[in-house]
Amino acid sequence: MLHSPEEEILAKACEAIYKFALKDDVKKLLRELDVMNSVIAQLTPEEEVVIHEFASLCLANMSTEYTGKVQIFEHGGLEPLLRLLSSPDPDVKKNSIECIYNLVQDFQCRTTFQELNAIPPVLDLLKSEYPVIQLFALKMLGVITNDKKSQAMLRDSQGLDHLIKILDTKELNDLHIEALSVVANCLEDMDSILLIRQTGGLKKLLAFAENSTIPDIQKNAAKAIAKAAYDSESRKLFHEQEVEKCLVTLLGSESDGTQVAASQAISAMCGNAGSQDFFNTQGIPQLVRLLKSDNEEVQEAAALALASLTTCNPANANAAAEADALGPLTSTLSSKRDGAVANAATVLMNMAMQEPLRAAVQSQDVLQALIGPLGSANTVVQSKAALAVATTVCDVEARAELRNRGGLEPLVELLHSKNDEVRRHASYAIMVCAGDELTATELYRLGALDILEEISLSVRRKNKFSEAAYNKLLNHNLSLKYSQTGYLSSSNIISDGFYDYGRINPGTKLLPLKELCLQEPSDRRAVLLINNESVDGSLLMEDKSSDLSYRRSISSSSSLRRASKEKTTSLFSTGFGSPTELKSEPTSGRNTVLSKSATKEKGPRKGRGKKEEEKVKEEEEVLAIPKLTGESSPEKEWYPPPDPHFCTYVYDVTRSILPVTNVKEQVEVLAKYVAEKMGGKIPKDKLPDFSWELHISELKFQLKSNVIPIGYIKKGIFYHRALLFKALADKIGVGCSLVRGEYGRAWNEVKLLDPSWKGVTGAFSAPETWIVDLMFHPGALMKSGGREANLYQFL
């Protein structure tokens, strides 16, 4: 029938097909019969209007489904439909524009639409007296102007003028929403914004949005501003047009959608410094109010705006605090929307970065509220929560709160994240948390150090924060740090319980001191122990609170007091010593060091040669070494073997070297003291004859352990002396570092002013690094990098 030359028959055939096509099954059948080509053929200019009407109606109905759209486009239906937009019949226009609107949902069809320069005939439809035609034309323009090329084509075709006129005409208020959608797209194009501004359309647009009482119009206007404001030049133009006043007005809307769009627009405008200043007083209080909304989407958008306003802006962070944002923000951390939680965490982080506000943030139980987000499955939430923790736990009390509330576990777990940003921010938070010993100890117990070490071995996963966190934790485990890195800085204060195991490779576990003490002696390098606790469990120094090393003692004072009340036979749960073997120990229970000092004051017997005196003295000291019996009392609390000799050293240097006011003199005197206690000056050519290995072997045999307290070593070389120097220097506050070299070498570095600058008027010099000679010329200082220093360190 569609091939009939009779117009009436053709019209009835098209009408019949249309009616059938209203049913889904029939549309499917028509597609299978391949009637699309025949229908499109009826759109030629030679056909009557009535044929155009029903043919276009049929196509419009078929274009509602994807398969129908594809067939219309593949059979070349777009071009004849565009021609029918200029038809004198309104029904033909309506059917054609409706069909085109359905077709341009497809990207390929939109491309062809641009090639056909089809925007001018569509704009002509905006002048139609039929609202439905105008509406379809605006909808179609709203789809195609998502593309930059179409935005330019619309601008060049004076389409913006048509749109502004529609918005200016109250009688066309049913078209305002769709017209605003098109304008919103065009505002992404800078040239379009300039054109609207030049014609006064931008002010009209803002006034229209501000004064409208229709929520959807306000919402679309705010969306239009938000879209455009992501461009810096657009933000500048909007600021000049005082867009901020419009947005603050829209925040007061009763429509949730408008509140969301206005908040998003404010967030976009925050890229302009002037806008941030404006919102300081007239936007932040309203946004804080929206945080309390029952609508979580509104909460999320308000938190986003506050996050943008407070980032790198202390004044706005203070304004948020003054607007009582802390409570609502903390509550938002429990939102079901990940975006709301991430934004709230960002605002809290920005506020906590301001020291005057940090205490207020901490008082709101923010740390407790952040624990949940730390365990979120969303990586953005994890990242922002970790950053918020890092900025909040900047003092001991806050770290203790996080630790006591169980916040360290999820933080450590984030180190396993495959997301680089999460891993980086978690490392940053752990670096901050490791600022005090108790928290660092807990992090170590949770395995943070092992995980960070694993990360540091990965080129892809490591970052500067993971390395910093690892080093920060190592600073609370100096035994491990020295074994791994071979370096302790002047700020790394050696405390009781420190032991030098020797070098270990990255990834190798360092055995705990207790386990090392319980091992049988072997031919491996001796483990050197630093312990300033006397035999009766007390500390030698009277002013214990003034010495950091005593505060860091690995045994609690209560356990030491309990130990002191027990018999001397139970002093060492590992079996170290028996009372009969400790010849030089007093039976009265008085301080061991003082008793030893008294013994030393008696001096050697007259008539003995110097070598004989030294031999007798050494034999007495060996007899005084507590021996390992191999019997252990499981009910006794374990603590490290004592070192009465080291206690004496600390007493001596505190009494004689600490009062010296000149640092250089302190270093020189201490160096001579250390050398004296470890075998004295050793000429370079006599170094091979210095039988220190035999001496160490005898000590290991006597102790029945590889662990040797440093004070028992009377024949020590470079690494023994350097460790003793560092340990004693730390006790009296002389800053020095400890560096491990190769082949048993180790040395101490001190920073001193070059004496040659002394007395030079107006001269200033930074301290220089000097190497302390403890072997060849004890007390001599060698400038780092010099020939003598190199010989001492490496040859």
XYZ file of C-alpha atoms in Angstrom, residues 499-788:
290
model
C 72.387 -3.823 72.280
C 74.642 -3.909 69.256
C 73.978 -7.186 67.440
C 76.069 -6.243 64.443
C 74.988 -5.538 60.886
C 71.868 -7.242 59.552
C 70.482 -7.117 56.033
C 67.167 -5.405 55.188
C 64.272 -7.749 55.813
C 66.186 -9.734 58.452
C 64.531 -9.954 61.866
C 66.500 -8.857 64.913
C 66.113 -11.300 67.776
C 64.996 -9.776 71.101
C 67.578 -9.335 73.835
C 66.062 -11.976 76.105
C 66.301 -14.629 73.413
C 69.886 -13.664 72.664
C 70.791 -13.875 76.365
C 69.359 -17.381 76.637
C 71.353 -18.685 73.674
C 74.535 -20.665 74.149
C 77.795 -18.908 73.193
C 78.908 -19.366 69.618
C 81.659 -18.238 67.297
C 79.570 -15.369 65.949
C 80.244 -11.745 66.835
C 79.523 -10.855 70.465
C 76.399 -8.827 71.197
C 77.302 -5.669 73.132
C 74.840 -4.600 75.827
C 74.351 -1.184 77.425
C 72.807 -1.403 80.892
C 73.176 1.173 83.657
C 71.158 -0.716 86.253
C 73.075 -1.918 89.255
C 72.909 -5.398 90.715
C 70.242 -4.578 93.281
C 67.919 -3.301 90.569
C 68.281 0.384 91.371
C 69.752 3.111 89.206
C 73.086 4.662 90.052
C 72.253 8.270 89.420
C 70.392 10.002 92.205
C 68.487 12.367 89.914
C 66.825 9.712 87.763
C 64.142 12.010 86.400
C 66.690 14.257 84.718
C 68.093 11.500 82.510
C 66.092 10.386 79.488
C 67.877 7.055 79.490
C 66.464 6.205 82.896
C 62.962 7.083 81.867
C 63.375 4.687 78.964
C 64.565 1.774 81.115
C 63.184 -1.462 79.751
C 62.282 -2.719 83.238
C 59.663 -0.907 85.256
C 60.685 0.616 88.548
C 58.229 -1.565 90.399
C 59.762 -4.752 89.060
C 63.207 -3.460 89.964
C 62.090 -2.750 93.499
C 60.692 -6.251 93.748
C 63.960 -7.650 92.454
C 66.054 -5.771 94.974
C 64.240 -7.449 97.853
C 65.084 -10.914 96.638
C 68.226 -12.830 97.467
C 71.276 -12.257 95.332
C 70.977 -15.803 94.076
C 67.732 -14.903 92.315
C 69.003 -11.733 90.694
C 69.258 -13.275 87.249
C 66.364 -15.394 86.074
C 68.577 -16.445 83.190
C 71.039 -17.944 85.647
C 73.634 -15.187 85.544
C 75.961 -15.602 88.486
C 75.918 -16.898 92.017
C 76.852 -14.946 95.129
C 80.086 -16.823 95.602
C 81.194 -15.999 92.072
C 80.624 -12.249 92.512
C 83.776 -11.717 94.549
C 83.771 -7.964 94.291
C 80.062 -7.616 95.086
C 79.153 -6.569 98.631
C 76.999 -8.856 100.740
C 75.457 -5.943 102.556
C 73.164 -5.042 99.653
C 74.702 -1.588 99.313
C 75.040 -0.005 95.896
C 77.355 -2.144 93.816
C 79.046 0.741 92.075
C 79.888 2.523 95.258
C 81.337 -0.680 96.667
C 83.362 -1.194 93.522
C 84.610 2.348 93.751
C 85.680 1.758 97.315
C 87.549 -1.342 96.238
C 89.302 0.579 93.515
C 90.392 3.268 95.948
C 92.543 0.738 97.857
C 94.859 0.593 94.860
C 97.290 -2.182 93.866
C 99.787 -3.684 96.235
C 103.265 -2.171 96.442
C 106.191 -3.920 94.807
C 104.282 -5.289 91.848
C 105.248 -4.223 88.368
C 102.727 -2.399 86.189
C 102.064 -5.383 83.931
C 101.571 -7.679 86.927
C 99.156 -5.213 88.479
C 97.127 -5.072 85.261
C 97.114 -8.870 85.047
C 95.883 -9.275 88.645
C 93.254 -6.571 88.072
C 92.017 -8.297 84.925
C 91.847 -11.666 86.722
C 89.809 -10.107 89.522
C 87.399 -8.571 87.021
C 86.972 -11.881 85.210
C 86.215 -13.562 88.520
C 83.626 -10.870 89.159
C 81.712 -11.700 85.991
C 78.386 -13.420 86.723
C 78.243 -16.808 85.069
C 75.344 -18.527 83.357
C 74.359 -21.649 85.299
C 71.787 -22.721 82.787
C 69.075 -22.856 85.442
C 66.172 -20.537 84.903
C 63.292 -19.790 87.212
C 60.171 -19.460 85.050
C 58.259 -17.687 87.775
C 60.832 -14.892 87.947
C 60.495 -11.800 85.780
C 63.324 -11.565 83.275
C 65.525 -8.523 82.975
C 68.912 -7.967 81.331
C 72.209 -8.841 82.984
C 73.640 -5.974 85.044
C 76.825 -4.097 84.291
C 78.366 -2.690 87.475
C 81.450 -1.530 85.571
C 79.359 0.606 83.200
C 77.512 1.997 86.224
C 80.879 3.059 87.570
C 81.766 4.673 84.248
C 78.546 6.686 84.273
C 79.187 7.764 87.840
C 82.752 8.815 87.016
C 81.977 10.823 83.883
C 78.970 12.471 85.507
C 81.097 13.574 88.412
C 84.231 14.611 86.546
C 83.320 15.433 82.921
C 79.770 16.782 83.132
C 80.834 19.906 85.084
C 83.315 20.869 82.334
C 81.790 23.796 80.426
C 83.817 23.549 77.225
C 82.353 20.955 74.875
C 85.650 20.322 73.124
C 87.309 19.568 76.455
C 84.448 17.252 77.406
C 84.933 15.302 74.191
C 88.684 15.038 74.628
C 88.531 13.971 78.275
C 85.772 11.468 77.605
C 87.740 9.982 74.698
C 90.777 9.460 76.925
C 88.589 7.923 79.627
C 87.017 5.455 77.185
C 90.381 4.471 75.755
C 91.767 3.927 79.237
C 88.923 1.560 80.140
C 89.373 -0.482 76.973
C 93.063 -1.129 76.815
C 94.584 2.307 76.474
C 96.410 3.828 73.534
C 97.208 1.365 70.744
C 100.009 2.287 68.305
C 99.034 1.540 64.741
C 101.860 -0.913 64.249
C 100.875 -2.758 67.448
C 97.200 -3.137 66.536
C 97.657 -6.702 65.154
C 99.207 -7.718 68.495
C 96.273 -6.368 70.533
C 94.659 -9.650 71.598
C 91.117 -8.375 71.955
C 89.581 -11.455 70.253
C 90.922 -13.772 72.966
C 89.627 -11.441 75.641
C 86.127 -11.404 74.110
C 86.172 -15.200 73.786
C 87.057 -15.533 77.470
C 84.184 -13.243 78.400
C 81.723 -15.271 76.313
C 83.000 -18.440 78.002
C 82.674 -16.957 81.476
C 79.174 -15.559 80.782
C 78.145 -18.629 78.806
C 76.450 -16.211 76.450
C 77.111 -14.171 73.331
C 75.726 -11.109 75.131
C 78.483 -9.107 76.841
C 77.732 -6.014 78.920
C 79.993 -3.268 77.588
C 81.625 -2.561 80.932
C 83.216 -5.998 81.094
C 85.258 -5.418 77.966
C 88.759 -4.320 78.954
C 90.359 -4.851 75.559
C 88.225 -3.187 72.962
C 88.871 -1.917 69.458
C 87.106 0.599 67.264
C 83.516 -0.583 67.490
C 83.684 -1.382 71.218
C 85.139 1.995 72.077
C 82.859 3.956 69.759
C 79.780 2.381 71.350
C 81.023 3.065 74.856
C 81.851 6.662 73.927
C 78.366 7.216 72.481
C 76.642 5.615 75.491
C 78.573 7.719 78.002
C 78.288 10.897 75.939
C 74.517 10.471 75.859
C 74.472 10.116 79.646
C 76.096 13.517 80.143
C 74.472 15.326 77.218
C 77.441 15.546 74.853
C 76.048 15.357 71.335
C 77.716 12.800 69.110
C 76.808 10.276 66.467
C 77.814 6.642 66.100
C 78.779 5.339 62.678
C 79.549 1.749 61.746
C 82.217 1.149 59.147
C 83.693 -1.932 57.558
C 85.953 -4.587 59.089
C 85.218 -3.804 62.720
C 85.595 -0.062 62.309
C 83.209 2.352 63.979
C 83.658 5.968 64.987
C 82.032 8.925 66.646
C 81.319 12.233 64.983
C 80.924 15.487 66.924
C 80.071 18.959 65.673
C 82.286 21.744 66.946
C 83.160 25.258 65.901
C 86.530 25.594 64.194
C 88.848 27.064 66.862
C 90.639 29.112 64.178
C 87.597 31.421 64.011
C 87.902 32.291 67.667
C 88.309 36.004 68.183
C 87.661 37.017 64.581
C 85.372 40.052 64.740
C 82.106 39.709 62.788
C 82.984 36.205 61.657
C 80.457 33.430 61.715
C 80.956 29.771 60.962
C 78.696 26.772 61.154
C 79.866 23.879 63.337
C 82.093 21.401 61.541
C 82.157 17.626 61.850
C 85.104 16.032 63.654
C 86.048 12.387 64.134
C 87.068 11.393 67.662
C 90.227 9.284 67.955
C 89.725 6.571 70.573
C 92.531 4.269 69.470
C 95.813 5.740 68.291
C 95.845 9.194 69.940
C 92.873 9.142 72.337
C 91.228 12.543 72.577
C 92.547 13.839 69.280
C 89.978 15.339 66.907
C 90.236 14.809 63.160
C 88.308 16.928 60.676
C 85.834 14.785 58.763
C 86.978 14.147 55.211
C 90.594 14.817 56.057
C 93.425 12.356 55.483
C 93.802 11.385 59.139
